CSV table of C-alpha atoms in Angstrom, one decimal:
chain,number,residue,atom,x,y,z
A,23,MET,CA,-67.5,249.1,312.7
A,24,ASP,CA,-70.7,250.3,314.3
A,25,ARG,CA,-72.2,253.5,313.0
A,26,GLN,CA,-75.2,255.6,313.6
A,27,LEU,CA,-76.8,257.0,310.5
A,28,LYS,CA,-79.5,259.6,309.9
A,29,SER,CA,-81.9,259.3,307.0
A,30,PRO,CA,-82.4,261.0,304.5
A,31,LEU,CA,-78.7,260.5,303.9
A,32,SER,CA,-75.9,262.9,303.3
A,33,GLU,CA,-73.4,262.4,300.5
A,34,LYS,CA,-70.5,262.4,303.0
A,35,ASP,CA,-72.1,259.8,305.3
A,36,VAL,CA,-72.6,257.4,302.4
A,37,MET,CA,-69.0,257.9,301.1
A,38,ASP,CA,-67.7,257.0,304.6
A,39,LEU,CA,-69.6,253.6,304.7
A,40,ARG,CA,-67.7,250.4,304.0
A,41,ALA,CA,-69.0,246.9,303.2
A,42,GLY,CA,-69.3,245.0,306.5
A,43,ASP,CA,-70.1,248.1,308.6
A,44,TYR,CA,-73.0,247.6,311.1
A,45,VAL,CA,-75.3,250.6,310.8
A,46,TYR,CA,-78.2,251.8,312.9
A,47,ILE,CA,-80.5,254.0,310.9
A,48,THR,CA,-82.7,256.7,312.4
A,49,GLY,CA,-85.1,258.9,310.5
A,50,ILE,CA,-87.4,258.5,307.5
A,51,ILE,CA,-87.3,255.6,305.0
A,52,TYR,CA,-89.8,254.4,302.4
A,53,THR,CA,-91.0,251.0,301.6
A,54,ALA,CA,-91.5,249.7,298.0
A,55,ARG,CA,-91.4,246.2,296.6
A,56,ASP,CA,-92.2,244.5,293.3
A,57,ALA,CA,-95.6,246.0,292.4
A,58,ALA,CA,-94.7,249.5,293.6
A,59,HIS,CA,-91.4,249.5,291.7
A,60,LYS,CA,-93.2,248.5,288.5
A,61,ARG,CA,-95.7,251.3,289.0
A,62,MET,CA,-92.9,253.9,289.7
A,63,PHE,CA,-91.0,252.7,286.7
A,64,GLU,CA,-94.1,253.1,284.5
A,65,ALA,CA,-94.7,256.6,286.0
A,66,LEU,CA,-91.2,257.6,285.0
A,67,GLU,CA,-91.7,256.2,281.5
A,68,ASN,CA,-94.8,258.3,281.1
A,69,GLY,CA,-93.0,261.4,282.4
A,70,GLU,CA,-95.1,261.5,285.6
A,71,GLU,CA,-93.9,262.4,289.1
A,72,LEU,CA,-92.9,259.7,291.6
A,73,PRO,CA,-95.1,259.5,294.7
A,74,PHE,CA,-92.1,260.7,296.8
A,75,ASP,CA,-88.8,262.4,296.0
A,76,VAL,CA,-86.2,259.7,296.0
A,77,LYS,CA,-83.3,262.1,296.3
A,78,ASN,CA,-81.0,261.2,299.3
A,79,ASN,CA,-83.7,258.8,300.5
A,80,ILE,CA,-83.6,255.1,301.4
A,81,ILE,CA,-86.0,252.5,299.9
A,82,TYR,CA,-86.7,249.4,302.1
A,83,TYR,CA,-87.8,246.4,300.1
A,84,MET,CA,-90.5,245.3,302.5
A,85,GLY,CA,-94.2,244.4,302.6
A,86,PRO,CA,-95.4,244.1,306.2
A,87,SER,CA,-98.0,241.8,307.6
A,88,PRO,CA,-101.1,243.6,309.0
A,89,GLU,CA,-100.7,245.4,312.4
A,90,ARG,CA,-102.7,244.3,315.4
A,91,GLU,CA,-104.7,246.9,317.3
A,92,GLY,CA,-102.3,249.3,319.1
A,93,LYS,CA,-99.3,248.3,317.1
A,94,VAL,CA,-97.5,250.5,314.5
A,95,ILE,CA,-96.9,247.7,312.0
A,96,GLY,CA,-96.9,243.9,311.7
A,97,SER,CA,-93.9,241.7,310.9
A,98,ALA,CA,-91.6,243.9,308.8
A,99,GLY,CA,-88.4,242.1,307.5
A,100,PRO,CA,-86.7,242.5,304.2
A,101,THR,CA,-87.6,240.8,300.9
A,102,THR,CA,-85.2,239.6,298.3
A,103,SER,CA,-83.7,242.6,296.5
A,104,SER,CA,-82.8,241.1,293.1
A,105,ARG,CA,-86.4,241.2,292.0
A,106,MET,CA,-86.1,245.0,292.0
A,107,ASP,CA,-82.8,245.1,290.0
A,108,LYS,CA,-84.6,245.8,286.7
A,109,TYR,CA,-86.0,249.1,288.1
A,110,THR,CA,-83.2,250.2,290.5
A,111,PRO,CA,-80.6,251.9,288.3
A,112,SER,CA,-83.2,254.5,287.1
A,113,LEU,CA,-84.0,255.3,290.7
A,114,LEU,CA,-80.4,255.6,291.7
A,115,ASP,CA,-79.8,257.9,288.7
A,116,LEU,CA,-82.6,260.1,290.1
A,117,GLY,CA,-80.7,260.5,293.4
A,118,LEU,CA,-81.9,257.5,295.5
A,119,LYS,CA,-79.0,257.0,298.0
A,120,GLY,CA,-79.8,253.8,299.8
A,121,MET,CA,-81.6,250.5,299.6
A,122,ILE,CA,-82.4,248.0,302.3
A,123,GLY,CA,-83.1,244.4,301.4
A,124,LYS,CA,-81.5,241.0,301.4
A,125,GLY,CA,-79.5,239.0,298.8
A,126,LYS,CA,-77.4,239.6,295.7
A,127,ARG,CA,-77.8,242.4,293.2
A,128,ASN,CA,-76.8,242.4,289.5
A,129,ASP,CA,-74.0,244.2,287.8
A,130,SER,CA,-76.1,247.1,286.5
A,131,VAL,CA,-77.2,247.8,290.1
A,132,LYS,CA,-73.6,247.7,291.3
A,133,ASP,CA,-72.5,250.1,288.5
A,134,ALA,CA,-75.3,252.5,289.4
A,135,VAL,CA,-74.4,252.3,293.1
A,136,VAL,CA,-70.8,253.3,292.3
A,137,ARG,CA,-71.8,255.9,289.6
A,138,ASN,CA,-74.1,257.7,292.0
A,139,GLY,CA,-72.3,257.2,295.3
A,140,ALA,CA,-75.0,255.1,296.9
A,141,VAL,CA,-75.2,252.2,299.3
A,142,TYR,CA,-77.0,248.8,299.5
A,143,PHE,CA,-77.7,247.5,303.0
A,144,ALA,CA,-79.0,244.1,304.1
A,145,ALA,CA,-81.3,243.6,307.1
A,146,VAL,CA,-81.6,240.1,308.7
A,147,GLY,CA,-84.1,238.1,306.6
A,148,GLY,CA,-86.8,236.4,308.6
A,149,ALA,CA,-86.4,238.6,311.6
A,150,GLY,CA,-89.6,240.5,310.9
A,151,ALA,CA,-91.0,240.5,314.4
A,152,LEU,CA,-87.7,241.9,315.8
A,153,LEU,CA,-87.4,244.6,313.1
A,154,SER,CA,-91.0,245.7,313.6
A,155,LYS,CA,-89.9,247.0,317.0
A,156,LYS,CA,-87.5,249.5,315.4
A,157,ILE,CA,-90.3,251.2,313.4
A,158,ILE,CA,-92.0,253.9,315.3
A,159,LYS,CA,-94.4,255.3,312.7
A,160,SER,CA,-95.9,253.9,309.5
A,161,THR,CA,-98.1,255.8,307.0
A,162,VAL,CA,-99.3,254.6,303.6
A,163,ILE,CA,-98.4,257.4,301.2
A,164,ALA,CA,-99.2,255.9,297.7
A,165,TYR,CA,-100.6,252.9,295.9
A,166,ASP,CA,-103.0,252.0,298.7
A,167,ASP,CA,-104.8,249.5,296.4
A,168,LEU,CA,-101.6,247.3,296.4
A,169,GLY,CA,-102.3,246.3,300.0
A,170,THR,CA,-99.0,245.1,301.6
A,171,GLU,CA,-97.2,246.3,298.5
A,172,ALA,CA,-98.3,250.0,299.0
A,173,ILE,CA,-95.6,252.6,299.5
A,174,ARG,CA,-95.2,253.5,303.2
A,175,GLU,CA,-93.3,256.2,304.8
A,176,LEU,CA,-91.6,254.8,307.9
A,177,GLU,CA,-90.0,256.5,310.8
A,178,VAL,CA,-87.4,254.2,312.2
A,179,LYS,CA,-85.2,254.3,315.3
A,180,GLU,CA,-81.8,252.6,315.2
A,181,PHE,CA,-82.9,250.2,312.5
A,182,PRO,CA,-80.1,247.6,312.3
A,183,VAL,CA,-78.6,246.9,308.9
A,184,ILE,CA,-75.2,245.8,307.5
A,185,VAL,CA,-73.5,247.5,304.5
A,186,VAL,CA,-73.3,244.9,301.7
A,187,MET,CA,-72.3,247.1,298.8
A,188,ASP,CA,-70.6,250.4,299.4
A,189,SER,CA,-70.0,253.4,297.1
A,190,LEU,CA,-66.7,252.0,296.0
A,191,GLY,CA,-68.3,248.8,294.7
A,192,ASN,CA,-67.0,246.5,297.5
A,193,ASN,CA,-69.4,243.6,298.0
A,194,LEU,CA,-69.7,241.8,301.3
A,195,TYR,CA,-71.3,238.7,299.9
A,196,GLU,CA,-68.5,238.3,297.3
A,197,ASN,CA,-66.0,238.3,300.1
A,198,VAL,CA,-68.0,235.5,301.8
A,199,VAL,CA,-68.5,232.9,299.1
A,200,GLY,CA,-66.3,234.2,296.3
B,293,MET,CA,-117.3,201.3,308.3
B,294,ILE,CA,-117.7,204.7,306.9
B,295,ARG,CA,-116.7,207.6,309.2
B,296,GLU,CA,-118.4,210.9,308.6
B,297,ILE,CA,-116.4,214.1,309.1
B,298,ASN,CA,-118.1,217.6,309.0
B,299,VAL,CA,-116.0,219.8,306.7
B,300,ASN,CA,-116.4,222.6,309.2
B,301,GLU,CA,-114.0,220.7,311.4
B,302,VAL,CA,-111.4,220.8,308.6
B,303,THR,CA,-112.0,224.6,308.3
B,304,GLU,CA,-111.5,225.2,312.0
B,305,CYS,CA,-108.3,223.1,312.1
B,306,ILE,CA,-106.7,224.8,309.1
B,307,LYS,CA,-107.5,228.2,310.4
B,308,GLU,CA,-105.8,227.5,313.7
B,309,MET,CA,-102.9,225.8,312.1
B,310,CYS,CA,-102.2,228.7,309.8
B,311,ILE,CA,-102.0,231.1,312.8
B,312,GLU,CA,-100.0,228.8,314.9
B,313,ALA,CA,-97.4,227.9,312.2
B,314,ASN,CA,-96.7,231.6,311.5
B,315,HIS,CA,-96.0,232.5,315.2
B,316,PHE,CA,-94.4,229.4,316.7
B,317,LEU,CA,-91.7,227.1,315.3
B,318,SER,CA,-92.4,223.4,315.3
B,319,ASN,CA,-90.4,221.5,318.0
B,320,ASP,CA,-87.9,220.1,315.5
B,321,MET,CA,-87.1,223.5,314.0
B,322,ASP,CA,-86.9,225.1,317.4
B,323,LEU,CA,-84.4,222.5,318.6
B,324,LYS,CA,-82.2,222.8,315.5
B,325,MET,CA,-82.2,226.6,315.7
B,326,ARG,CA,-81.0,226.5,319.3
B,327,GLU,CA,-78.3,224.0,318.4
B,328,ALA,CA,-77.3,226.2,315.5
B,329,VAL,CA,-76.4,229.0,317.9
B,330,LYS,CA,-74.0,226.7,319.7
B,331,GLU,CA,-72.5,225.2,316.6
B,332,GLU,CA,-71.9,228.4,314.7
B,333,GLU,CA,-68.2,229.4,314.7
B,334,SER,CA,-68.3,232.9,313.1
B,335,ILE,CA,-69.0,235.9,315.2
B,336,VAL,CA,-71.3,237.5,312.7
B,337,GLY,CA,-73.1,234.2,312.2
B,338,LYS,CA,-73.6,233.7,316.0
B,339,GLN,CA,-74.9,237.3,316.2
B,340,ILE,CA,-77.5,236.7,313.5
B,341,LEU,CA,-78.6,233.4,315.0
B,342,ASN,CA,-79.0,235.2,318.4
B,343,GLN,CA,-81.1,237.9,316.7
B,344,LEU,CA,-83.3,235.1,315.2
B,345,GLN,CA,-83.7,233.7,318.7
B,346,ASP,CA,-84.8,237.2,319.9
B,347,ASN,CA,-87.1,237.4,316.9
B,348,LEU,CA,-88.8,234.1,317.8
B,349,LYS,CA,-89.3,235.2,321.4
B,350,ILE,CA,-91.0,238.5,320.3
B,351,ALA,CA,-93.1,236.6,317.7
B,352,GLY,CA,-94.5,234.2,320.2
B,353,GLU,CA,-95.0,236.7,323.1
B,354,GLU,CA,-96.5,239.5,321.1
B,355,MET,CA,-98.2,237.5,318.3
B,356,ILE,CA,-96.3,239.2,315.5
B,357,PRO,CA,-95.6,236.7,312.7
B,358,ILE,CA,-92.0,235.3,312.7
B,359,CYS,CA,-91.6,236.6,309.2
B,360,GLN,CA,-93.7,239.1,307.2
B,361,ASP,CA,-93.8,236.6,304.4
B,362,THR,CA,-96.5,234.4,305.9
B,363,GLY,CA,-96.4,232.4,302.8
B,364,MET,CA,-98.7,230.7,300.3
B,365,ALA,CA,-100.6,228.0,302.2
B,366,VAL,CA,-99.5,224.5,301.1
B,367,ILE,CA,-101.8,221.9,302.5
B,368,PHE,CA,-101.3,218.1,302.4
B,369,MET,CA,-104.4,216.1,303.0
B,370,GLU,CA,-104.0,212.4,303.7
B,371,ILE,CA,-107.5,211.0,303.7
B,372,GLY,CA,-108.4,207.5,304.9
B,373,GLN,CA,-110.5,205.9,302.2
B,374,ASN,CA,-113.3,205.2,304.8
B,375,VAL,CA,-113.8,208.9,305.4
B,376,HIS,CA,-116.9,210.6,304.0
B,377,PHE,CA,-116.9,214.4,304.3
B,378,ILE,CA,-120.3,215.9,304.9
B,379,GLU,CA,-122.0,219.4,305.1
B,380,GLY,CA,-120.1,221.0,302.3
B,381,ASP,CA,-117.4,221.0,299.7
B,382,LEU,CA,-113.9,219.9,301.0
B,383,ASN,CA,-111.9,222.2,298.7
B,384,GLU,CA,-114.0,225.2,299.8
B,385,ALA,CA,-113.7,224.2,303.4
B,386,ILE,CA,-109.9,224.1,303.2
B,387,ASN,CA,-109.8,227.5,301.5
B,388,GLU,CA,-112.2,228.9,304.0
B,389,GLY,CA,-109.8,227.8,306.8
B,390,VAL,CA,-106.9,229.6,305.0
B,391,ARG,CA,-109.1,232.7,304.5
B,392,LEU,CA,-110.1,232.9,308.2
B,393,GLY,CA,-106.6,232.1,309.5
B,394,TYR,CA,-105.0,234.8,307.4
B,395,GLN,CA,-107.7,237.4,308.3
B,396,GLN,CA,-108.0,236.6,312.0
B,397,GLY,CA,-104.3,235.9,312.5
B,398,TYR,CA,-103.2,239.3,311.0
B,399,LEU,CA,-101.2,237.3,308.4
B,400,ARG,CA,-100.0,238.9,305.2
B,401,LYS,CA,-102.1,238.3,302.0
B,402,SER,CA,-99.4,237.3,299.5
B,403,VAL,CA,-101.4,235.6,296.7
B,404,VAL,CA,-102.2,237.0,293.3
B,405,LYS,CA,-105.1,235.8,291.2
B,406,ASP,CA,-103.1,235.4,288.0
B,407,PRO,CA,-99.4,235.0,287.5
B,408,ILE,CA,-99.2,237.7,284.8
B,409,GLU,CA,-102.0,240.1,285.7
B,410,ARG,CA,-101.0,239.9,289.4
B,411,GLU,CA,-104.1,241.2,291.2
B,412,ASN,CA,-104.0,240.3,294.9
B,413,THR,CA,-106.8,238.0,296.0
B,414,LYS,CA,-106.7,239.8,299.4
B,415,ASP,CA,-107.4,236.7,301.5
B,416,ASN,CA,-104.4,234.6,300.7
B,417,THR,CA,-106.5,232.0,298.8
B,418,PRO,CA,-106.4,229.7,297.0
B,419,ALA,CA,-104.3,227.3,298.9
B,420,ILE,CA,-102.1,224.7,297.1
B,421,ILE,CA,-103.8,221.5,298.1
B,422,HIS,CA,-102.3,218.0,297.7
B,423,TYR,CA,-104.6,215.1,298.3
B,424,GLU,CA,-103.6,211.5,299.0
B,425,ILE,CA,-105.9,208.7,299.7
B,426,VAL,CA,-104.6,206.2,302.3
B,427,SER,CA,-106.1,203.3,304.1
B,428,GLY,CA,-108.1,203.7,307.3
B,429,ASP,CA,-110.7,206.3,308.6
B,430,LYS,CA,-108.4,209.1,309.8
B,431,VAL,CA,-107.4,212.4,308.2
B,432,LYS,CA,-103.9,213.8,308.5
B,433,ILE,CA,-103.6,217.5,307.7
B,434,THR,CA,-100.2,219.1,307.2
B,435,VAL,CA,-100.1,222.9,306.7
B,436,GLU,CA,-96.9,224.5,305.4
B,437,PRO,CA,-97.1,228.3,304.8
B,438,LYS,CA,-94.3,228.6,302.2
B,439,GLY,CA,-92.3,231.8,301.8
B,440,PHE,CA,-91.1,232.7,298.4
B,441,GLY,CA,-87.7,234.1,299.1
B,442,SER,CA,-86.5,230.6,299.3
B,443,GLU,CA,-89.1,229.0,297.0
B,444,ASN,CA,-87.7,231.2,294.2
B,445,MET,CA,-84.3,229.6,294.7
B,446,SER,CA,-85.6,226.0,294.3
B,447,ARG,CA,-84.6,224.0,291.3
B,448,ILE,CA,-85.3,220.8,289.3
B,449,PHE,CA,-82.6,218.8,287.5
B,450,MET,CA,-83.4,216.1,285.0
B,451,LEU,CA,-80.2,214.1,285.4
B,452,LYS,CA,-79.1,211.0,283.5
B,453,PRO,CA,-78.9,207.6,285.3
B,454,SER,CA,-75.1,207.6,284.7
B,455,ASP,CA,-74.8,210.8,286.8
B,456,GLY,CA,-75.6,208.7,289.9
B,457,ILE,CA,-75.3,209.8,293.5
B,458,GLU,CA,-72.4,212.2,292.7
B,459,GLY,CA,-74.6,213.9,290.2
B,460,VAL,CA,-77.4,214.3,292.8
B,461,LYS,CA,-74.9,215.8,295.3
B,462,ALA,CA,-73.6,218.2,292.7
B,463,ALA,CA,-77.1,219.3,291.8
B,464,VAL,CA,-78.0,220.0,295.4
B,465,ILE,CA,-74.8,221.9,296.1
B,466,THR,CA,-75.3,224.0,293.0
B,467,ALA,CA,-78.8,224.9,294.1
B,468,VAL,CA,-77.7,225.9,297.6
B,469,LYS,CA,-74.7,227.9,296.3
B,470,ASP,CA,-77.0,229.8,293.9
B,471,ALA,CA,-79.5,230.5,296.6
B,472,GLY,CA,-76.9,231.9,299.0
B,473,PRO,CA,-78.1,234.9,300.9
B,474,ASN,CA,-81.4,235.2,299.0
B,475,ALA,CA,-83.0,232.2,300.7
B,476,CYS,CA,-82.5,233.4,304.3
B,477,PRO,CA,-80.0,230.9,305.6
B,478,PRO,CA,-79.7,228.8,307.7
B,479,MET,CA,-81.8,226.9,305.2
B,480,VAL,CA,-83.6,223.6,305.3
B,481,ILE,CA,-83.2,221.6,302.1
B,482,GLY,CA,-85.9,219.3,300.8
B,483,VAL,CA,-84.6,216.9,298.1
B,484,GLY,CA,-86.7,214.7,295.9
B,485,ILE,CA,-85.0,212.0,293.8
B,486,GLY,CA,-86.9,209.8,291.3
B,487,GLY,CA,-90.5,209.7,290.0
B,488,THR,CA,-91.4,211.9,287.1
B,489,PHE,CA,-90.9,215.7,286.7
B,490,GLU,CA,-93.9,216.7,288.9
B,491,LYS,CA,-93.6,213.8,291.3
B,492,CYS,CA,-90.0,214.7,292.0
B,493,ALA,CA,-90.9,218.3,292.9
B,494,LEU,CA,-93.7,217.0,295.2
B,495,LEU,CA,-91.2,214.7,296.9
B,496,ALA,CA,-88.9,217.6,297.6
B,497,LYS,CA,-91.8,219.6,299.1
B,498,LYS,CA,-92.8,216.7,301.2
B,499,ALA,CA,-89.2,216.3,302.4
B,500,LEU,CA,-89.4,219.9,303.9
B,501,VAL,CA,-92.4,219.1,306.1
B,502,LYS,CA,-90.7,216.0,307.6
B,503,ASP,CA,-89.3,216.1,311.1
B,504,ILE,CA,-85.8,217.6,310.5
B,505,THR,CA,-84.3,215.9,313.5
B,506,LYS,CA,-84.9,212.5,311.9
B,507,HIS,CA,-83.1,210.7,309.0
B,508,SER,CA,-84.4,208.5,306.3
B,509,ASP,CA,-84.9,204.8,307.0
B,510,ILE,CA,-83.0,203.8,303.9
B,511,ALA,CA,-79.3,203.5,304.7
B,512,TYR,CA,-77.9,205.1,301.6
B,513,VAL,CA,-80.4,208.0,301.8
B,514,LYS,CA,-79.6,208.6,305.4
B,515,GLN,CA,-75.9,208.7,304.5
B,516,LEU,CA,-76.7,211.1,301.6
B,517,GLU,CA,-78.5,213.4,304.0
B,518,ILE,CA,-75.6,213.5,306.4
B,519,ASP,CA,-73.0,214.0,303.6
B,520,LEU,CA,-74.9,216.7,301.9
B,521,LEU,CA,-75.4,218.7,305.2
B,522,ARG,CA,-71.7,218.4,306.0
B,523,GLU,CA,-70.7,219.6,302.5
B,524,ILE,CA,-73.3,222.5,302.5
B,525,ASN,CA,-72.0,223.6,305.9
B,526,GLN,CA,-68.5,223.8,304.4
B,527,LEU,CA,-69.6,226.3,301.7
B,528,GLY,CA,-69.1,229.3,304.1
B,529,ILE,CA,-72.4,231.0,303.2
B,530,GLY,CA,-73.5,231.1,306.9
B,531,PRO,CA,-76.5,232.8,308.6
B,532,GLY,CA,-77.9,235.7,306.6
B,533,GLY,CA,-75.3,234.8,303.9
B,534,LEU,CA,-72.7,236.8,305.8
B,535,GLY,CA,-70.3,234.0,306.3
B,536,GLY,CA,-70.2,231.2,308.8
B,537,LYS,CA,-70.8,227.5,309.2
B,538,MET,CA,-74.5,227.2,309.6
B,539,THR,CA,-75.7,227.5,306.0
B,540,ALA,CA,-78.3,224.7,306.5
B,541,LEU,CA,-80.0,223.2,309.5
B,542,ALA,CA,-80.9,219.9,307.8
B,543,VAL,CA,-81.2,218.1,304.5
B,544,ASN,CA,-84.2,215.8,304.1
B,545,VAL,CA,-84.3,213.4,301.1
B,546,GLU,CA,-87.3,211.5,299.7
B,547,THR,CA,-87.0,208.9,297.0
B,548,TYR,CA,-89.4,207.2,294.6
B,549,PRO,CA,-89.2,204.6,291.8
B,550,THR,CA,-88.4,206.2,288.4
B,551,HIS,CA,-88.0,205.4,284.7
B,552,ILE,CA,-85.1,203.4,283.2
B,553,ALA,CA,-84.0,206.5,281.3
B,554,GLY,CA,-84.2,209.1,284.1
B,555,LEU,CA,-82.9,210.5,287.4
B,556,PRO,CA,-85.0,213.5,288.3
B,557,VAL,CA,-83.7,215.6,291.2
B,558,ALA,CA,-85.7,218.4,292.8
B,559,VAL,CA,-84.3,220.8,295.4
B,560,ASN,CA,-86.9,222.7,297.4
B,561,ILE,CA,-85.2,225.3,299.5
B,562,CYS,CA,-86.7,226.7,302.7
B,563,CYS,CA,-85.5,229.5,305.0
B,564,HIS,CA,-84.9,229.1,308.7
B,565,VAL,CA,-88.6,229.5,309.5
B,566,ASN,CA,-89.6,226.3,307.6
B,567,ARG,CA,-93.1,226.4,309.0
B,568,HIS,CA,-94.9,223.0,309.1
B,569,ILE,CA,-97.6,221.7,311.4
B,570,VAL,CA,-99.5,218.5,311.5
B,571,LYS,CA,-103.0,217.6,313.0
B,572,HIS,CA,-105.1,214.5,312.9
B,573,ILE,CA,-108.8,214.3,312.7
């Protein structure tokens, strides 16, 4: 079914989502991909603060192309999520509620999603121009030196995603190809 | 007769080609993507393919790259042996073309200087350059900005001669199944068969930049391309990996002589953007 969702997420909203639901997200989300995850993970290991509070928030696995003058952001589609699997359970245990990416996740991510009542969404891979139109504000908030891999705070309006893994552990991809 | 070509001409060409390939599909890809919308049977699949059509329209009209992963620039240079490049270093001229294209075209800089230390070079260089010397006095340049969501799902299999064509088919199907939603289906599959370990991988890469509306001239290879596409499109992975018929748009196969003891098979997977562009100087 089609659902509108506000971000940051509420516990109840996440519990209601089911694999296969079409969801339109409005609110604040944060970008982080490979290099930013590595740095956040190292920060946690060293007992340092993360650059933003992950609690109830959504991380979008995305590194945009540069924006042209007058544009909010460049092309902005999802990257493959599984490269973040190594770092994801720790973030979920700290209260991260949602992730947007594309592709499969491993069992430790699935366990952490269920354990923490979280959700994993997919956006359409390779639709970066279309998805950029749903981003109304973009600000680099950390790791500026990483270029496209910096952490950005995005304000999104009706950003279209599909629930792949819900808080009960249902997995849309598994239903598809077994 | 020796023909002189100024390397600045190469730079200019490559700059333009990087920008064009990242905003506009080649004619063969455009055709297959349109056909895919009609051929897809699942509702979700059709919906995704229609979104991808909208995405292509926005990309071209507003000059926003089709995908944010604007790739590592793979460049094939087929150089006629009567060509003499003047006014500079050819490698540097090619990389300068990539540098300028990625800066002026607002393309993402996705290359790191060292695979372990991983510091971004911030200009998307170096390119991956493949040179081939051919007869004549022309230069054929092919630019393929290759995204890594699909590159990461590519595979090489060192099969035994006794595995035969059935072994080749099984290897390709395995690679496509494993790629699933990660490689942004509908995919294009480049297959190399024969040669040595590295030659086979290069054949697979070359297969991706061929016109995807055409088949091989070799009868059994053509049949293999047709059979593989049919089998892949029965896997049910579908657009975005969310179920449907259109898991792949095309399978292109390239072959080469090999050793009596071997049957190398490389599967280079590309997403539905499969950027490739050719120019002649």
